[in-house]
């Protein structure tokens, strides 16, 4: 569980109009380079986060099984996990938890090994080839530590993005899900309460998380590594003893019988 | 990051040729040392020679890891940055450093067998941590099954044995390699089956996609053919096994990033 007084962003998919004001505000405030984009038949552009795009909108459109058309969208960025795989995997301490539960990378310490890029289940950390280090959303640490809102929240024209203490954001999200369910969105849910120790970015969704390509079964990097070490230990013991037996003992047993 | 521009049908990968080559070098030379200590403990000349090879593998492998970094000159941050045992990469850095020192010691001073076995434990950690490193990421092809350490350790035995076979031949070594190769093949098949539901894209890329050349190249040339040739032409079988071990590391590293 995040600390109740931590910083938190609440994204409400039922209020979002997909205008990308957050995406543009993030670029402007953080002075991020433009991206070469192309038309891929979706409003999502660029389709994935990069070292220079820390927020992007993803769009999903089509027909539901009952023939009803849908047009869903979601704001994708770093989730600022409480047990972040990028922090656990970082071998130099460059990626670390900062005040208020924010996860940021220190670009002067980062060695560019890209382990965090591989470890993030949200594909939110990216490598900048030119600078040789990784970049990601900072939750506008420079703004929030001076009492302002993150740039994306400030720019949102429909209050789909709100910013405040984790405790308040969670309460608002729970209330919103209750209202949505009353209005007939029976699958309304909150994403981020249980994932990776609770994320500092909470989503109110009207559909199941898989509809927005949000991973449901995410495991903490510490647990993944523990499974690995356990498996490696068993493998070393079994293979060492097994091969030794096949090659030597069997020979000895056969030799003893002669 | 210093890269070779190989034709890469997959697009972008974060860990590529250098990492695969390092896994291959560490696995092969480390496997040779492990076999020497475990099966030829009385043959001090062999242990010294394989310790020298493994030392070379550790040094060259570390060099490859460093040039793969985005900021190669900051590599000392790995050692001086702090204490991060949750990160397999941080642990691996120390395993490499300590096992390198241990292997040099075994080569120069020929310590007691007990100490040689302790160095073998460090070498086993170097071989095994590479698989744990992959399992700690969020890539389903690497972490869907706990079998990667089994695959890498079994492959280290076949490849390490093949390396020894280039210089010496005996019946035991041959039997050991055949047994380890059978385990390796079974583990690989089981891993692909196990990972398929979570990482269908990666498995299909191996079976019939952009990595099929490496996968089938391994199965036919680097695994099947040596098994057939083991009794007829040991040198050819050993060389093909070494080629196969590299292909195995290469396609395992690349498949998860398809």
mmCIF file of C-alpha atoms in Angstrom, chain A residues 17-210:
data_model
loop_
_atom_site.group_PDB
_atom_site.id
_atom_site.type_symbol
_atom_site.label_atom_id
_atom_site.label_comp_id
_atom_site.label_asym_id
_atom_site.label_seq_id
_atom_site.Cartn_x
_atom_site.Cartn_y
_atom_site.Cartn_z
ATOM 1 C CA UNK A 17 -12.310 12.919 -24.281
ATOM 2 C CA UNK A 18 -9.005 11.820 -25.848
ATOM 3 C CA UNK A 19 -7.838 15.347 -26.697
ATOM 4 C CA UNK A 20 -4.163 14.616 -25.929
ATOM 5 C CA UNK A 21 -3.751 17.885 -24.028
ATOM 6 C CA UNK A 22 -1.857 15.892 -21.370
ATOM 7 C CA UNK A 23 0.464 14.426 -24.003
ATOM 8 C CA UNK A 24 1.275 17.884 -25.372
ATOM 9 C CA UNK A 25 1.601 19.510 -21.937
ATOM 10 C CA UNK A 26 4.080 16.808 -20.909
ATOM 11 C CA UNK A 27 6.191 17.470 -24.007
ATOM 12 C CA UNK A 28 6.145 21.205 -23.373
ATOM 13 C CA UNK A 29 6.895 21.248 -19.664
ATOM 14 C CA UNK A 30 9.617 18.610 -19.826
ATOM 15 C CA UNK A 31 11.091 20.075 -23.023
ATOM 16 C CA UNK A 32 11.010 16.730 -24.831
ATOM 17 C CA UNK A 33 12.140 16.324 -28.406
ATOM 18 C CA UNK A 34 9.519 15.884 -31.119
ATOM 19 C CA UNK A 35 8.873 12.412 -32.440
ATOM 20 C CA UNK A 36 8.746 11.328 -36.057
ATOM 21 C CA UNK A 37 5.225 9.986 -36.385
ATOM 22 C CA UNK A 38 3.276 8.255 -39.108
ATOM 23 C CA UNK A 39 -0.360 7.432 -39.749
ATOM 24 C CA UNK A 40 -0.974 3.881 -38.610
ATOM 25 C CA UNK A 41 -4.760 3.982 -38.780
ATOM 26 C CA UNK A 42 -5.216 5.004 -35.169
ATOM 27 C CA UNK A 43 -5.353 8.271 -33.297
ATOM 28 C CA UNK A 44 -2.618 6.911 -31.042
ATOM 29 C CA UNK A 45 0.574 8.627 -32.120
ATOM 30 C CA UNK A 46 3.227 7.638 -31.365
ATOM 31 C CA UNK A 47 1.780 4.207 -30.624
ATOM 32 C CA UNK A 48 4.304 3.502 -27.857
ATOM 33 C CA UNK A 49 6.059 5.509 -25.205
ATOM 34 C CA UNK A 50 9.644 6.454 -25.990
ATOM 35 C CA UNK A 51 12.516 8.241 -24.283
ATOM 36 C CA UNK A 52 11.005 11.512 -25.558
ATOM 37 C CA UNK A 53 7.321 10.686 -25.108
ATOM 38 C CA UNK A 54 6.460 10.076 -21.483
ATOM 39 C CA UNK A 55 2.684 10.168 -21.906
ATOM 40 C CA UNK A 56 0.701 8.922 -24.821
ATOM 41 C CA UNK A 57 -2.971 8.315 -25.428
ATOM 42 C CA UNK A 58 -4.017 4.878 -26.628
ATOM 43 C CA UNK A 59 -7.259 4.477 -28.579
ATOM 44 C CA UNK A 60 -9.378 1.359 -28.959
ATOM 45 C CA UNK A 61 -12.330 1.238 -31.321
ATOM 46 C CA UNK A 62 -14.505 -1.522 -32.718
ATOM 47 C CA UNK A 63 -17.762 -3.373 -32.176
ATOM 48 C CA UNK A 64 -18.712 -5.185 -29.000
ATOM 49 C CA UNK A 65 -20.116 -8.716 -29.298
ATOM 50 C CA UNK A 66 -23.646 -7.262 -29.070
ATOM 51 C CA UNK A 67 -22.989 -5.018 -32.117
ATOM 52 C CA UNK A 68 -22.667 -1.822 -30.093
ATOM 53 C CA UNK A 69 -19.715 0.327 -31.246
ATOM 54 C CA UNK A 70 -17.118 1.356 -28.689
ATOM 55 C CA UNK A 71 -14.387 3.990 -28.641
ATOM 56 C CA UNK A 72 -12.251 3.729 -25.521
ATOM 57 C CA UNK A 73 -9.051 5.545 -24.725
ATOM 58 C CA UNK A 74 -6.574 5.680 -21.953
ATOM 59 C CA UNK A 75 -3.617 7.786 -20.845
ATOM 60 C CA UNK A 76 -0.480 5.646 -20.679
ATOM 61 C CA UNK A 77 2.587 6.647 -18.680
ATOM 62 C CA UNK A 78 4.722 5.460 -15.790
ATOM 63 C CA UNK A 79 2.517 4.115 -12.982
ATOM 64 C CA UNK A 80 4.930 5.046 -10.153
ATOM 65 C CA UNK A 81 4.569 1.648 -8.484
ATOM 66 C CA UNK A 82 5.101 1.193 -4.760
ATOM 67 C CA UNK A 83 7.177 -1.956 -5.451
ATOM 68 C CA UNK A 84 8.551 -0.846 -8.798
ATOM 69 C CA UNK A 85 10.330 -3.497 -10.922
ATOM 70 C CA UNK A 86 12.543 -0.795 -12.438
ATOM 71 C CA UNK A 87 13.831 0.201 -8.989
ATOM 72 C CA UNK A 88 14.331 -3.412 -7.892
ATOM 73 C CA UNK A 89 16.243 -4.253 -11.062
ATOM 74 C CA UNK A 90 18.434 -1.125 -11.156
ATOM 75 C CA UNK A 91 22.027 -2.142 -10.310
ATOM 76 C CA UNK A 92 23.295 1.373 -9.569
ATOM 77 C CA UNK A 93 20.507 3.018 -7.580
ATOM 78 C CA UNK A 94 19.896 5.525 -10.382
ATOM 79 C CA UNK A 95 16.228 4.511 -10.518
ATOM 80 C CA UNK A 96 14.860 5.139 -7.044
ATOM 81 C CA UNK A 97 11.867 6.138 -4.961
ATOM 82 C CA UNK A 98 11.750 9.831 -4.180
ATOM 83 C CA UNK A 99 9.662 11.852 -1.760
ATOM 84 C CA UNK A 100 5.942 11.145 -2.038
ATOM 85 C CA UNK A 101 6.343 7.731 -3.693
ATOM 86 C CA UNK A 102 7.546 9.180 -6.985
ATOM 87 C CA UNK A 103 9.901 6.964 -9.038
ATOM 88 C CA UNK A 104 12.512 8.814 -11.043
ATOM 89 C CA UNK A 105 15.821 8.075 -12.704
ATOM 90 C CA UNK A 106 18.968 10.044 -11.932
ATOM 91 C CA UNK A 107 20.442 10.574 -15.377
ATOM 92 C CA UNK A 108 23.877 11.381 -13.946
ATOM 93 C CA UNK A 109 24.122 7.967 -12.235
ATOM 94 C CA UNK A 110 22.376 5.816 -14.870
ATOM 95 C CA UNK A 111 24.804 3.624 -16.811
ATOM 96 C CA UNK A 112 22.363 2.721 -19.589
ATOM 97 C CA UNK A 113 22.210 -1.037 -18.971
ATOM 98 C CA UNK A 114 18.496 -1.070 -19.912
ATOM 99 C CA UNK A 115 17.537 -3.641 -17.260
ATOM 100 C CA UNK A 116 14.706 -1.339 -16.106
ATOM 101 C CA UNK A 117 13.461 -1.130 -19.700
ATOM 102 C CA UNK A 118 13.159 -4.919 -19.722
ATOM 103 C CA UNK A 119 11.711 -5.074 -16.216
ATOM 104 C CA UNK A 120 8.828 -2.586 -16.545
ATOM 105 C CA UNK A 121 5.528 -4.369 -17.254
ATOM 106 C CA UNK A 122 4.026 -1.082 -18.515
ATOM 107 C CA UNK A 123 6.825 -0.353 -21.026
ATOM 108 C CA UNK A 124 7.158 3.079 -19.466
ATOM 109 C CA UNK A 125 10.970 3.316 -19.251
ATOM 110 C CA UNK A 126 12.899 3.941 -22.445
ATOM 111 C CA UNK A 127 16.493 4.241 -23.540
ATOM 112 C CA UNK A 128 17.809 7.364 -25.209
ATOM 113 C CA UNK A 129 20.495 6.159 -27.624
ATOM 114 C CA UNK A 130 21.976 9.618 -28.068
ATOM 115 C CA UNK A 131 22.412 10.313 -24.361
ATOM 116 C CA UNK A 132 23.029 6.720 -23.290
ATOM 117 C CA UNK A 133 20.643 6.787 -20.332
ATOM 118 C CA UNK A 134 16.965 5.979 -19.746
ATOM 119 C CA UNK A 135 14.122 8.425 -19.349
ATOM 120 C CA UNK A 136 10.564 8.209 -18.108
ATOM 121 C CA UNK A 137 7.738 10.206 -16.524
ATOM 122 C CA UNK A 138 8.882 11.988 -13.359
ATOM 123 C CA UNK A 139 5.353 12.722 -12.137
ATOM 124 C CA UNK A 140 6.593 16.299 -12.694
ATOM 125 C CA UNK A 141 8.652 15.995 -9.559
ATOM 126 C CA UNK A 142 9.973 19.520 -10.158
ATOM 127 C CA UNK A 143 6.417 20.890 -10.095
ATOM 128 C CA UNK A 144 4.778 18.794 -7.380
ATOM 129 C CA UNK A 145 7.631 19.300 -4.921
ATOM 130 C CA UNK A 146 6.838 23.025 -5.139
ATOM 131 C CA UNK A 147 3.138 22.540 -4.539
ATOM 132 C CA UNK A 148 1.968 22.609 -8.160
ATOM 133 C CA UNK A 149 0.136 19.946 -10.139
ATOM 134 C CA UNK A 150 1.844 17.809 -12.782
ATOM 135 C CA UNK A 151 1.681 19.403 -16.245
ATOM 136 C CA UNK A 152 -0.652 16.738 -17.632
ATOM 137 C CA UNK A 153 -3.149 17.228 -14.801
ATOM 138 C CA UNK A 154 -3.016 21.009 -15.145
ATOM 139 C CA UNK A 155 -3.764 20.762 -18.876
ATOM 140 C CA UNK A 156 -6.684 18.327 -18.653
ATOM 141 C CA UNK A 157 -9.843 20.212 -19.692
ATOM 142 C CA UNK A 158 -12.380 17.669 -18.440
ATOM 143 C CA UNK A 159 -11.037 16.751 -14.979
ATOM 144 C CA UNK A 160 -10.297 13.268 -16.267
ATOM 145 C CA UNK A 161 -6.932 13.801 -14.570
ATOM 146 C CA UNK A 162 -6.826 14.881 -10.953
ATOM 147 C CA UNK A 163 -3.918 15.139 -8.563
ATOM 148 C CA UNK A 164 -3.765 14.961 -4.785
ATOM 149 C CA UNK A 165 -2.873 12.819 -1.764
ATOM 150 C CA UNK A 166 -3.211 9.081 -2.413
ATOM 151 C CA UNK A 167 -5.898 8.728 0.273
ATOM 152 C CA UNK A 168 -8.120 11.346 -1.395
ATOM 153 C CA UNK A 169 -7.574 10.050 -4.916
ATOM 154 C CA UNK A 170 -8.503 6.528 -3.823
ATOM 155 C CA UNK A 171 -11.698 7.810 -2.183
ATOM 156 C CA UNK A 172 -12.629 9.802 -5.301
ATOM 157 C CA UNK A 173 -11.984 6.733 -7.485
ATOM 158 C CA UNK A 174 -14.139 4.477 -5.321
ATOM 159 C CA UNK A 175 -16.980 6.991 -5.330
ATOM 160 C CA UNK A 176 -16.697 7.368 -9.103
ATOM 161 C CA UNK A 177 -16.884 3.605 -9.670
ATOM 162 C CA UNK A 178 -19.991 3.460 -7.483
ATOM 163 C CA UNK A 179 -21.647 6.226 -9.557
ATOM 164 C CA UNK A 180 -20.631 4.585 -12.853
ATOM 165 C CA UNK A 181 -22.085 1.252 -11.765
ATOM 166 C CA UNK A 182 -25.354 2.996 -10.882
ATOM 167 C CA UNK A 183 -25.403 4.513 -14.348
ATOM 168 C CA UNK A 184 -25.164 1.098 -15.968
ATOM 169 C CA UNK A 185 -21.401 0.614 -16.447
ATOM 170 C CA UNK A 186 -21.494 -2.749 -14.727
ATOM 171 C CA UNK A 187 -17.812 -3.492 -15.462
ATOM 172 C CA UNK A 188 -16.502 -0.206 -13.989
ATOM 173 C CA UNK A 189 -13.401 -0.823 -11.866
ATOM 174 C CA UNK A 190 -10.310 0.745 -10.373
ATOM 175 C CA UNK A 191 -6.909 -0.313 -11.714
ATOM 176 C CA UNK A 192 -3.760 0.087 -9.670
ATOM 177 C CA UNK A 193 -4.871 -0.684 -6.122
ATOM 178 C CA UNK A 194 -3.256 -4.119 -5.981
ATOM 179 C CA UNK A 195 -0.714 -4.042 -8.811
ATOM 180 C CA UNK A 196 2.934 -3.933 -7.654
ATOM 181 C CA UNK A 197 2.143 -2.809 -4.135
ATOM 182 C CA UNK A 198 -0.342 -0.203 -5.351
ATOM 183 C CA UNK A 199 0.498 2.320 -8.057
ATOM 184 C CA UNK A 200 0.602 6.076 -7.565
ATOM 185 C CA UNK A 201 -1.359 6.474 -10.789
ATOM 186 C CA UNK A 202 -4.894 5.120 -10.355
ATOM 187 C CA UNK A 203 -7.245 4.417 -13.247
ATOM 188 C CA UNK A 204 -11.036 4.455 -13.161
ATOM 189 C CA UNK A 205 -12.033 2.243 -16.070
ATOM 190 C CA UNK A 206 -15.433 1.475 -17.579
ATOM 191 C CA UNK A 207 -14.225 -1.824 -19.028
ATOM 192 C CA UNK A 208 -12.022 -4.694 -17.914
ATOM 193 C CA UNK A 209 -8.319 -3.640 -17.845
ATOM 194 C CA UNK A 210 -7.522 -6.064 -20.666
#
